[in-house]
XYZ file of C-alpha atoms in Angstrom:
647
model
C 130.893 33.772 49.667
C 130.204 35.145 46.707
C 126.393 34.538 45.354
C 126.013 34.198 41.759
C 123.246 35.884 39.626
C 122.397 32.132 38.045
C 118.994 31.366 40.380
C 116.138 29.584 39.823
C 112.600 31.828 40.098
C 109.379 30.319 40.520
C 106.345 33.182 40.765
C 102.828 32.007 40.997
C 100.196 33.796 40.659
C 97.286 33.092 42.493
C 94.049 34.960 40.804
C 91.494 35.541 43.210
C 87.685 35.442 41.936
C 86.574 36.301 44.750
C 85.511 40.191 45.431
C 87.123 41.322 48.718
C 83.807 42.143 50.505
C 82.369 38.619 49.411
C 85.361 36.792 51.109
C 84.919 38.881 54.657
C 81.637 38.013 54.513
C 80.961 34.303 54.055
C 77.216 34.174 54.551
C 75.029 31.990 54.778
C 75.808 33.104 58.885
C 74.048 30.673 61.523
C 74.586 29.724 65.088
C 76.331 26.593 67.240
C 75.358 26.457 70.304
C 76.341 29.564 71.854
C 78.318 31.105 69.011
C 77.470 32.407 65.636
C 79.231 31.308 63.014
C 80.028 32.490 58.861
C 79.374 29.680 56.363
C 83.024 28.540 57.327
C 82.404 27.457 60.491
C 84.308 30.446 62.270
C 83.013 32.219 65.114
C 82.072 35.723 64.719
C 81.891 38.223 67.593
C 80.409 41.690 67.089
C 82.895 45.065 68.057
C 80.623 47.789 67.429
C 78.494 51.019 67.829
C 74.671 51.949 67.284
C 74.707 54.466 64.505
C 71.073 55.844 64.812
C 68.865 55.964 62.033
C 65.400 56.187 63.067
C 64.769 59.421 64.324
C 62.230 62.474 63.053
C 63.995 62.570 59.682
C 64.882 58.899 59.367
C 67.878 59.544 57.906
C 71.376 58.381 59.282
C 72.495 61.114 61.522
C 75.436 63.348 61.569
C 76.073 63.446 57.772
C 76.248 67.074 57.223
C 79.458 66.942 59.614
C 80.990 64.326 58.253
C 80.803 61.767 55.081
C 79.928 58.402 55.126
C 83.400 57.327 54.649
C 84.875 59.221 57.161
C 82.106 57.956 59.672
C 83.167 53.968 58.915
C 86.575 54.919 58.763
C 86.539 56.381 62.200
C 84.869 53.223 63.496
C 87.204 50.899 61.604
C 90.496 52.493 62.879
C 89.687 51.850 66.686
C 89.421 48.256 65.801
C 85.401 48.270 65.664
C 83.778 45.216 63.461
C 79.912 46.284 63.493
C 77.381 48.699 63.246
C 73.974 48.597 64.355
C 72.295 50.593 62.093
C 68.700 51.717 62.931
C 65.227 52.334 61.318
C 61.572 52.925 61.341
C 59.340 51.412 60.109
C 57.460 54.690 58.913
C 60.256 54.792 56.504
C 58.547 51.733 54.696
C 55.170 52.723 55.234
C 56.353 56.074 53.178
C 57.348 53.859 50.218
C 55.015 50.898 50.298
C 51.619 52.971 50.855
C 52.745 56.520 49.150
C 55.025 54.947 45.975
C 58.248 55.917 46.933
C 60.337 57.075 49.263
C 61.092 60.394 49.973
C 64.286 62.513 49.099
C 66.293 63.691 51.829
C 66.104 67.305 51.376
C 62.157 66.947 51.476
C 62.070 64.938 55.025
C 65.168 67.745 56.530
C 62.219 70.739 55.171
C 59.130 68.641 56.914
C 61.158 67.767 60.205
C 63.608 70.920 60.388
C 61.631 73.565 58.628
C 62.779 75.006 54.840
C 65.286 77.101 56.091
C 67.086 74.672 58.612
C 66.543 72.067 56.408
C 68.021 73.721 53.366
C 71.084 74.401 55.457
C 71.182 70.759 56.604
C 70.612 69.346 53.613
C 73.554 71.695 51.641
C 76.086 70.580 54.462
C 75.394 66.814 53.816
C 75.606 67.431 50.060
C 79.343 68.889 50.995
C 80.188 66.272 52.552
C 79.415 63.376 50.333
C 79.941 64.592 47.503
C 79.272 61.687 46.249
C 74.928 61.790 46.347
C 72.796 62.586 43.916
C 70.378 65.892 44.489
C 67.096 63.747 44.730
C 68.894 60.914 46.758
C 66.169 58.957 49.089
C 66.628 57.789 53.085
C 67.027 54.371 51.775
C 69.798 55.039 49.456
C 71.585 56.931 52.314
C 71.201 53.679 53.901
C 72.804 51.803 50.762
C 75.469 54.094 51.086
C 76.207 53.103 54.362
C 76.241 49.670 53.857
C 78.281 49.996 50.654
C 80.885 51.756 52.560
C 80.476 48.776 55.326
C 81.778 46.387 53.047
C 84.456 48.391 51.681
C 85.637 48.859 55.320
C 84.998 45.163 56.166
C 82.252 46.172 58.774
C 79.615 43.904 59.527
C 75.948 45.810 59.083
C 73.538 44.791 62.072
C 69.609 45.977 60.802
C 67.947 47.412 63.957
C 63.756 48.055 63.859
C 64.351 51.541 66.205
C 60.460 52.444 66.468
C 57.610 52.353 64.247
C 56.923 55.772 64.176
C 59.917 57.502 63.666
C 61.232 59.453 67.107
C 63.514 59.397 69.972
C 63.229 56.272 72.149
C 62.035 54.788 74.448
C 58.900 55.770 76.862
C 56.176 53.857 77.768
C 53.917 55.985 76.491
C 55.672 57.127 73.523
C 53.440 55.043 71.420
C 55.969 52.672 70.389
C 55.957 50.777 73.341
C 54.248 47.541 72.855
C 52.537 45.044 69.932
C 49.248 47.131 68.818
C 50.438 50.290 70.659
C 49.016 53.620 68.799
C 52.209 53.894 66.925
C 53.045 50.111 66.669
C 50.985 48.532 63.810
C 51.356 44.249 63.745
C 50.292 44.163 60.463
C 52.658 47.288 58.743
C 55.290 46.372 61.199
C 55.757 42.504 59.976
C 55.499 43.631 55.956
C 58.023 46.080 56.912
C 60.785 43.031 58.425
C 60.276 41.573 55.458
C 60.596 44.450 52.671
C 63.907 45.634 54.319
C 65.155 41.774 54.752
C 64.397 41.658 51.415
C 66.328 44.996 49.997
C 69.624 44.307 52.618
C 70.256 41.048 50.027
C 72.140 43.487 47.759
C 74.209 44.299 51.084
C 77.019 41.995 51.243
C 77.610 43.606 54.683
C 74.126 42.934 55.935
C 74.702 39.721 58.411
C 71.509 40.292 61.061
C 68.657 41.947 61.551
C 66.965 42.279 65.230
C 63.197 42.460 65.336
C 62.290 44.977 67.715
C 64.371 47.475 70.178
C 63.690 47.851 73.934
C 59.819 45.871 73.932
C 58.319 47.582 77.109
C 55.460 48.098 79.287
C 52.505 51.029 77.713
C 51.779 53.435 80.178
C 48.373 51.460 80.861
C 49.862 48.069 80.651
C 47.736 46.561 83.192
C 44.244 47.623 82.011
C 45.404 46.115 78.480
C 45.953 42.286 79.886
C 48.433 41.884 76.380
C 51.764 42.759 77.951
C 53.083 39.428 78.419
C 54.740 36.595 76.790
C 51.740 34.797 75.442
C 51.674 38.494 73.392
C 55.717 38.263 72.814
C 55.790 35.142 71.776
C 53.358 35.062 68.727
C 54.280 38.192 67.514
C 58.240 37.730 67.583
C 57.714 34.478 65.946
C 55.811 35.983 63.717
C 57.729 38.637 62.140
C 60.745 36.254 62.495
C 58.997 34.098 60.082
C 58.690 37.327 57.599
C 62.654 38.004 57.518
C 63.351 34.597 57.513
C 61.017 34.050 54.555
C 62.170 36.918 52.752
C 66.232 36.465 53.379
C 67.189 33.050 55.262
C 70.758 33.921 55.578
C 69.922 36.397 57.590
C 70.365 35.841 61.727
C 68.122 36.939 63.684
C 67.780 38.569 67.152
C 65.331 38.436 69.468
C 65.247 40.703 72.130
C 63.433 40.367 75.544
C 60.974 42.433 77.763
C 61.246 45.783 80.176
C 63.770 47.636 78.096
C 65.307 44.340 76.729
C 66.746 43.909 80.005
C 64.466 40.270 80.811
C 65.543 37.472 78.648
C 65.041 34.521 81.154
C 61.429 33.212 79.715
C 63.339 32.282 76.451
C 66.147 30.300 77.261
C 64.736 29.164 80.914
C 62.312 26.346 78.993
C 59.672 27.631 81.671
C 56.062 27.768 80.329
C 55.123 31.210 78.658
C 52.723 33.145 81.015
C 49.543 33.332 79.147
C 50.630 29.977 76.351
C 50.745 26.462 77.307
C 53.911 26.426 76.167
C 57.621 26.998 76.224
C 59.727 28.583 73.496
C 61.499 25.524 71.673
C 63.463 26.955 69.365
C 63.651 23.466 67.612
C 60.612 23.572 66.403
C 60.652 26.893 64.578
C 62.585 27.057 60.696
C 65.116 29.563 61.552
C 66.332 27.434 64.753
C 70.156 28.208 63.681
C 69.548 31.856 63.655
C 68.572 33.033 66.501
C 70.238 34.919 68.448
C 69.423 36.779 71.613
C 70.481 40.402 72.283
C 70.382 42.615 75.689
C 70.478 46.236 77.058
C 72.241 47.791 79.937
C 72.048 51.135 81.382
C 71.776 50.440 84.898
C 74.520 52.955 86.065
C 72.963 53.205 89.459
C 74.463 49.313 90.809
C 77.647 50.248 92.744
C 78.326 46.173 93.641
C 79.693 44.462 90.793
C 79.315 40.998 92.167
C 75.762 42.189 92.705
C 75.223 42.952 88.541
C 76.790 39.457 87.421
C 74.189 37.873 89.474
C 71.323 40.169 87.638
C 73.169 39.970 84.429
C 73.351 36.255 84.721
C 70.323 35.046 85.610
C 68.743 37.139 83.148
C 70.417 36.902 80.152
C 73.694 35.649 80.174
C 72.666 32.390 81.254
C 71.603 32.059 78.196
C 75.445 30.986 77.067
C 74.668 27.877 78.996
C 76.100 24.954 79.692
C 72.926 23.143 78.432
C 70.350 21.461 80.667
C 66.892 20.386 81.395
C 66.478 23.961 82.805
C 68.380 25.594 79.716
C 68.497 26.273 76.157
C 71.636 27.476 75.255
C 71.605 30.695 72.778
C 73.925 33.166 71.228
C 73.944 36.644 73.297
C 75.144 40.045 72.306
C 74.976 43.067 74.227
C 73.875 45.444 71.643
C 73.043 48.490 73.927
C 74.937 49.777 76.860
C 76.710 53.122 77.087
C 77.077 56.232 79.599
C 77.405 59.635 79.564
C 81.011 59.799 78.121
C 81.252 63.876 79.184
C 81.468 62.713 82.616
C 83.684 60.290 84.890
C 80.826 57.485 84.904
C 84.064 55.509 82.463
C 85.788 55.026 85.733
C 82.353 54.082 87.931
C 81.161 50.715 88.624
C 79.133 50.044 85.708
C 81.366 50.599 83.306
C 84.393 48.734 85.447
C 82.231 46.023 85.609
C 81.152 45.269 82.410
C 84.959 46.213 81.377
C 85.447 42.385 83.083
C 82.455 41.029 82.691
C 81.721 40.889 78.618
C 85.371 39.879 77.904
C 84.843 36.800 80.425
C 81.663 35.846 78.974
C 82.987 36.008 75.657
C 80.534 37.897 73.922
C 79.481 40.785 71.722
C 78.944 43.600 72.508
C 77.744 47.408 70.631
C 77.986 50.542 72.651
C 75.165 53.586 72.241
C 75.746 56.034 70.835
C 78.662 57.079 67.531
C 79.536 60.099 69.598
C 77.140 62.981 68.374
C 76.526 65.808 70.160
C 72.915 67.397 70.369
C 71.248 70.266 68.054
C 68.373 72.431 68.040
C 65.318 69.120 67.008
C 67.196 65.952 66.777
C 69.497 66.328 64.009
C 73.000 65.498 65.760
C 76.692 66.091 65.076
C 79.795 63.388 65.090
C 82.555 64.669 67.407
C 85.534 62.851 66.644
C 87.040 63.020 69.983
C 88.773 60.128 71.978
C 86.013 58.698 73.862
C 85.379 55.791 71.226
C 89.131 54.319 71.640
C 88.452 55.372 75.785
C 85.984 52.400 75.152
C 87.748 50.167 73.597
C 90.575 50.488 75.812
C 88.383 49.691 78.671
C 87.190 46.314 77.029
C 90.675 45.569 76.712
C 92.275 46.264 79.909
C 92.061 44.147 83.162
C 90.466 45.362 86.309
C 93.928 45.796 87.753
C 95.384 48.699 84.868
C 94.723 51.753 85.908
C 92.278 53.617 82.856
C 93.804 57.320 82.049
C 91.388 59.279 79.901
C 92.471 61.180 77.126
C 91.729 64.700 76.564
C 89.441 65.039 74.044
C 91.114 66.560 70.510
C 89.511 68.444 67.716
C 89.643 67.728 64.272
C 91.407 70.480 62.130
C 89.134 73.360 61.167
C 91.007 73.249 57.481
C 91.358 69.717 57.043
C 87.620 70.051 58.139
C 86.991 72.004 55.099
C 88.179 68.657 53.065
C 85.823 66.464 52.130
C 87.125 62.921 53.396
C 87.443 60.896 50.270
C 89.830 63.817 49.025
C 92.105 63.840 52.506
C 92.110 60.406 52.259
C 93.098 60.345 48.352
C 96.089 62.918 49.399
C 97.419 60.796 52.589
C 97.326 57.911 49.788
C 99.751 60.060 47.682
C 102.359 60.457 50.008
C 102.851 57.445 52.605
C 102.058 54.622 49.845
C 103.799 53.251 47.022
C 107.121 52.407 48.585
C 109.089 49.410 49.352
C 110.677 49.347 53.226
C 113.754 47.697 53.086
C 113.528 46.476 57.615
C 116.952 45.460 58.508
C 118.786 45.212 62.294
C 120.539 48.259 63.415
C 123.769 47.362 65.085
C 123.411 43.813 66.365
C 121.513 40.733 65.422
C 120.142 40.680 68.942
C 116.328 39.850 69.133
C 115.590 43.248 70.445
C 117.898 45.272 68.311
C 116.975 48.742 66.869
C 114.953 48.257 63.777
C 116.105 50.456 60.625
C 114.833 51.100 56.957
C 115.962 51.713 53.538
C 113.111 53.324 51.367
C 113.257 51.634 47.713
C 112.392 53.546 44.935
C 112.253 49.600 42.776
C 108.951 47.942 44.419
C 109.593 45.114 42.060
C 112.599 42.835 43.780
C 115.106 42.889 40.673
C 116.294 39.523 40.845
C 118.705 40.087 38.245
C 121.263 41.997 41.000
C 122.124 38.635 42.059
C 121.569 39.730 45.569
C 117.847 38.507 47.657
C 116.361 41.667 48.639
C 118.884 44.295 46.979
C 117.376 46.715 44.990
C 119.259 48.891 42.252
C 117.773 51.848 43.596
C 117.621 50.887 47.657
C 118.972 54.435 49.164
C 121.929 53.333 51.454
C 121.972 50.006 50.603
C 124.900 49.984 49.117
C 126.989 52.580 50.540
C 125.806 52.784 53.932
C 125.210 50.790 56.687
C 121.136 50.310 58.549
C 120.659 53.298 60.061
C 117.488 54.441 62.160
C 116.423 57.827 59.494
C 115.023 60.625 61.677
C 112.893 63.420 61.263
C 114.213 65.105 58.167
C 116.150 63.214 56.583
C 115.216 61.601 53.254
C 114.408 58.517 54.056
C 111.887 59.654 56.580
C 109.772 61.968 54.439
C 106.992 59.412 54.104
C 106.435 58.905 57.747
C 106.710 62.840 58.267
C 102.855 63.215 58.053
C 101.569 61.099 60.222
C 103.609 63.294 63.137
C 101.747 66.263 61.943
C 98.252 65.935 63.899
C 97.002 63.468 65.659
C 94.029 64.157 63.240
C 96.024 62.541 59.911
C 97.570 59.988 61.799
C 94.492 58.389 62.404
C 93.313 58.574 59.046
C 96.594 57.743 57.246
C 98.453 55.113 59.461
C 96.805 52.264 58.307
C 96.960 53.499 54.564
C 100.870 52.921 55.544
C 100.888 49.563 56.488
C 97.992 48.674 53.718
C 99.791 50.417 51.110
C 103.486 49.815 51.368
C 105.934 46.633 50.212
C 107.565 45.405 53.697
C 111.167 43.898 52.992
C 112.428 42.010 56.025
C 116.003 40.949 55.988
C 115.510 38.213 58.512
C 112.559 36.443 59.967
C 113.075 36.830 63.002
C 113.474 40.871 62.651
C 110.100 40.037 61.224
C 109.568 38.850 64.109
C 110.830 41.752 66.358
C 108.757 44.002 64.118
C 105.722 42.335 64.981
C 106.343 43.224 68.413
C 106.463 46.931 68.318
C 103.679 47.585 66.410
C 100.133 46.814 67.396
C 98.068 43.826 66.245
C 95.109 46.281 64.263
C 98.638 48.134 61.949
C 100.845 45.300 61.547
C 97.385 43.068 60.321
C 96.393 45.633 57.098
C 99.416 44.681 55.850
C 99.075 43.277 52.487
C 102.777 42.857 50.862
C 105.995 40.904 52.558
C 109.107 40.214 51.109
C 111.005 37.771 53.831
C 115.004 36.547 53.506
C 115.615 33.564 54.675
C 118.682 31.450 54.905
C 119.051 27.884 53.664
C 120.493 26.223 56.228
C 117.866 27.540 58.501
C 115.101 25.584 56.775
C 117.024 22.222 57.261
C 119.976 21.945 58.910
C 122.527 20.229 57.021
C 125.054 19.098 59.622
C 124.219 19.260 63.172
C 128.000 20.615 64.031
C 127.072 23.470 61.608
C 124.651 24.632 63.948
C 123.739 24.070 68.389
C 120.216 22.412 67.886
C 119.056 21.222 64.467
C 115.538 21.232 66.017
C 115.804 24.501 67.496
C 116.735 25.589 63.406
C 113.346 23.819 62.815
C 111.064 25.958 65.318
C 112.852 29.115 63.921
C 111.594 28.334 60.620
C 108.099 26.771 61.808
C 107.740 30.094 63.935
C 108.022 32.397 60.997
C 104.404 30.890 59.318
C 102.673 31.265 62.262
C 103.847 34.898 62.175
C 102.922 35.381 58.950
C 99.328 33.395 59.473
C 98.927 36.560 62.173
C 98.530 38.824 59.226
C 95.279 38.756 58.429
C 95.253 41.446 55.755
C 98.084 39.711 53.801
C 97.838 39.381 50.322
C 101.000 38.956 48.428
C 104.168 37.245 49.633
C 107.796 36.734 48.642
C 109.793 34.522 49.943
C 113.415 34.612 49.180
C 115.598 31.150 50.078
C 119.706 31.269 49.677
C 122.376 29.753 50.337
C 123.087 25.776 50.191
C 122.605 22.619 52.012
C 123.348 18.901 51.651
C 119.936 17.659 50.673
C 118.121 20.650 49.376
C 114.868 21.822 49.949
C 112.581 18.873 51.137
C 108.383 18.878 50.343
C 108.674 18.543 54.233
C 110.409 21.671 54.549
C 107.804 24.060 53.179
C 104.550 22.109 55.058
C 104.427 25.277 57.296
C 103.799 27.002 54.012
C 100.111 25.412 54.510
C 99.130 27.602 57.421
C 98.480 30.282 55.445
C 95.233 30.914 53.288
C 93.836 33.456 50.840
C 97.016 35.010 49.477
C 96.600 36.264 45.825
C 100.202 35.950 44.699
C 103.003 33.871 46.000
C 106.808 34.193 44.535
C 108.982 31.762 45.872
C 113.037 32.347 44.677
C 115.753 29.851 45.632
C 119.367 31.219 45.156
C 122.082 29.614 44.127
C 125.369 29.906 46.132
C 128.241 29.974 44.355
C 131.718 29.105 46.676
C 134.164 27.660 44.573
C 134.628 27.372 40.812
C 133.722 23.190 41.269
C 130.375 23.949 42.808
C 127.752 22.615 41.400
C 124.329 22.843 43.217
C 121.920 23.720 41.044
C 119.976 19.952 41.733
C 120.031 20.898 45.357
C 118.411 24.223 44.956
C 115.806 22.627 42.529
C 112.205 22.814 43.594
C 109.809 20.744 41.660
C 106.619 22.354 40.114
C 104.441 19.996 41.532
C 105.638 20.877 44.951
C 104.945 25.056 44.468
C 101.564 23.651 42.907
C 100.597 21.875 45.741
C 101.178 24.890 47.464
C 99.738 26.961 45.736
C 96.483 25.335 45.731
C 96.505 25.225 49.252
C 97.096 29.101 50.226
C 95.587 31.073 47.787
C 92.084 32.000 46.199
């Protein structure tokens, strides 16, 4: 059959007012019953890591090994959605009581001494490049938000200590409300003033209101350490961040190490206060949210640590009764030594289980730094992040086989991120993939590629998805291209080090046009790459044949309906790709009745695209044919459409 170049095109553009961080993060965020939720009613679940901020110099650690960008990144490519950023509230007390905050070379001298502290503060200036010389903790902070929303990570605000230092001790001063460190008064203004600056984060969803509450050394000659005490104060500087940002959520956390939550959801009377906490009584009711702690590495029996976990925390989850008040949870501390084989002990098997089953959040201590002389700590980029996630995602049955840790490469260590980043950009983006089967039209058949030099489909070759300039297209058949040939040269790079792979592969998928001669190689592709490459991509140009959209004669075809899932199946692909952007969608061939508003109602799955070119072809087979009417789509139909899927 011979297809003629006479066609009609319909291209909409969908513009999209909407900046990219602003539509990741719908905010106002509040909760339903156990879940929090984004101002569009989803659910969201944290993924995360505690990224510590609050220590001696009170600014984000490990910067003078790595940049800012390179730290997110890192997080972002093992599938991670949060950080849980920490702080001290000596930080505020420095710019509220002394007018202004310090610089960070002036807090590395006071903590580190002028000569480590020089050093210190020239290797962060290498590194992000990108600071100012007089830059302040709190702009480092900015930074790191900035960068959050660029990545599409969600910023958790954590209140570390008051005074600024390792935790926790009971009698590190830090301990307790009115402990020698732990000024109520400085403590509350301080909520407030940084719930107040993280409105110009669009990345800022939560903020907790105090880490790991715990017994002072002399608890019991101080008669305060109870929940009378918890529950005034917590309310209390609740009220200041909700006052100051409502669209904040906001997590309490319990007693002894925020391992004790039971008092809060339990609806038992508050030892020392008439009174139970009834959460429907205070403003912020839909945003709280509960958080707890785990490091107890010593329980061997797992069934033994549900029971502990549930009863006191995770009970929280309900179902509701007279005996419980159902909450959000997240588990926003728990880790191990990772230089050991405690991944493979109990504790870590059993949580490995248990979160997944509960359905909850959960952020793992520490970003993997490794110690210095003070406090001042370095990011190793090794495996034991992705050993984590792995272990979240496998079942108790699948055997967990640690990798060997791998360095980074001492000279694309000398490379400041942003540059290595702005190179792997050069070379794998900026082409057009041309997928097509290899061989057979089996499900399973060997996927090959053409790379296209024309990223624009040229519609005038009278041919849906044949490009001018498609290598091979023309003169050879699909072929698999292997290392070194020409068509490979692209994906050459990422088999250089495991070190660029895991910085460029997702700039592949992100930054590429995907041409899919089929849908369902689309869908065979789908299937042999994972869920956190195949969802960056942002541009797909699908084929797709006429008669499989409606089925003009049944004899034509074994199962008219079958035609019908085949075509219904390919939107629910494409609603899988949660990173897409732009899609072309190329129909051909003919069919008795044309396409039908009913035919293109799986079109409505999809949301948030920013352009959307539909092209029917015209099929030409004899010098009578005349079905231009049949191939005619009506504008109000593609604006329909278009008002439902995109921005």
């Amino acid at each position: 059959m011979y297809r003629s170049p006479t066609f009609l095109l319909l291209g909409i553009l969908c513009a999209s007012h909407l900046h990219a961080a602003d539509s990741f993060f719908p905010g106002p965020f509040s909760t339903d019953g156990r879940w929090m939720t984004n101002a569009n009613g989803d659910h969201l679940t944290y993924a995360g890591v505690n990224w510590p901020g609050a220590v001696d110099t009170m600014v984000p650690e490990g910067l003078q090994y790595a940049s800012i960008a390179d730290l997110v990144d890192k997080v972002k490519s093992i599938g991670m959605n949060a950080i849980r950023l920490t702080w001290a509230v000596e930080m505020i007390d420095d710019i509220l009581d002394n007018g202004a905050d310090k610089d960070i070379k002036t807090s590395f001298i006071d903590v580190l001494g002028p000569k480590n502290g020089t050093k210190v503060f020239d290797a962060v200036m290498r590194n992000n490049p990108s600071f100012k010389p007089d830059i302040t903790r709190l702009q480092v902070f900015d930074a790191i938000a900035d960068e959050c929303a660029k990545r599409q990570i969600y910023v958790h605000l954590d209140n570390h200590v008051s005074k600024a230092g390792w935790c926790c001790s009971g009698d590190d001063g830090n301990a307790w409300f009115g402990d020698d460190n732990f000024n109520i008064t400085n403590w509350k203004r301080a909520l407030g003033y940084m719930a107040d600056h993280g409105k110009s984060w669009p990345s800022l969803v939560s903020m907790a209101l105090r880490n790991e509450l715990r017994k002072t050394n002399d608890w019991q000659s101080r008669k305060d350490v109870n929940w009378a005490t918890w529950y005034g104060n917590m309310t209390a500087g609740a009220d200041a961040i909700y006052k100051a940002n409502p669209d904040l959520l906001i997590f309490f956390s319990g007693l002894d190490y925020d391992s004790r939550l039971r008092q809060i959801f339990s609806n038992d009377i508050l030892v020392g206060k008439d009174i139970n906490f009834d959460k429907t009584k205070l403003a912020y009711t839909d945003k709280i949210v509960l958080e707890v702690h785990d490091y107890d590495m010593d329980e061997s029996n797992c069934t033994d640590k549900r029971t502990k976990l549930t009863q006191n925390a995770f009970a929280a989850l309900g179902p509701a009764s007279p005996q419980t008040t159902v909450f959000p949870l997240i588990m926003s501390e728990w880790g191990f030594v990772q230089a050991s084989d405690q991944y493979v002990a109990p504790f870590a098997s059993c949580l490995r289980e248990f979160l997944p089953e509960q359905k909850v959040g959960w952020m793992t201590w520490v970003l993997k730094l490794n110690g210095r002389k003070g406090r001042q700590q370095v990011y190793d980029s090794n495996a034991d992040a992705l050993i984590l996630k792995q272990q979240l995602g496998t079942s108790s049955t699948t055997p967990v086989t640690r990798e060997k840790p791998v360095s980074n490469s001492p000279l694309l260590g000398r490379l400041p991120f942003e540059l290595r980043r702005q190179i792997w950009t050069e070379v794998v983006t900026g082409n057009l993939f041309h997928m097509c089967a290899v061989g057979v039209r089996a499900p399973n058949a060997s996927i090959g590629r053409y790379l296209c030099q024309n990223l624009a489909t040229d519609a005038s070759s009278g041919e849906p998805g044949s490009h001018p300039r498609c290598q091979g297209s023309q003169k050879e058949p699909c072929f698999l291209a292997g290392p070194g040939h020409e068509l490979f040269k692209p994906l050459s790079l990422l088999l250089t080090c495991r070190q660029i792979y895991r910085e460029a592969v997702l700039l592949l998928y992100a930054g590429n046009i995907f041409n899919f001669d089929t849908a369902s190689l689309l869908a065979n592709f789908m299937t042999r790459v994972s869920e956190i490459n195949y969802s960056k991509i942002r541009t797909i140009h699908v084929n797709i044949a006429m008669w499989k959209i409606h089925s003009p004669d049944v004899t034509q075809i074994s199962g008219s309906d079958l035609v019908w899932k085949q075509w219904a199946a390919l939107w629910r692909l494409l609603a899988k790709l949660k990173g897409l952007q732009h899609l072309r969608l190329d129909i051909y061939g003919t069919s008795r009745t044309g396409l039908q508003s009913e035919d293109l109602e799986p079109l409505l799955q999809l949301h948030g695209l920013k352009t959307f070119d539909l092209a029917v072809w015209r099929s030409v087979t004899s010098a009578n044919d005349s079905s231009e009417q049949d191939l005619a789509l009506s504008v109000p139909l593609v604006e329909s459409i278009r008002s439902s899927i995109c921005n």
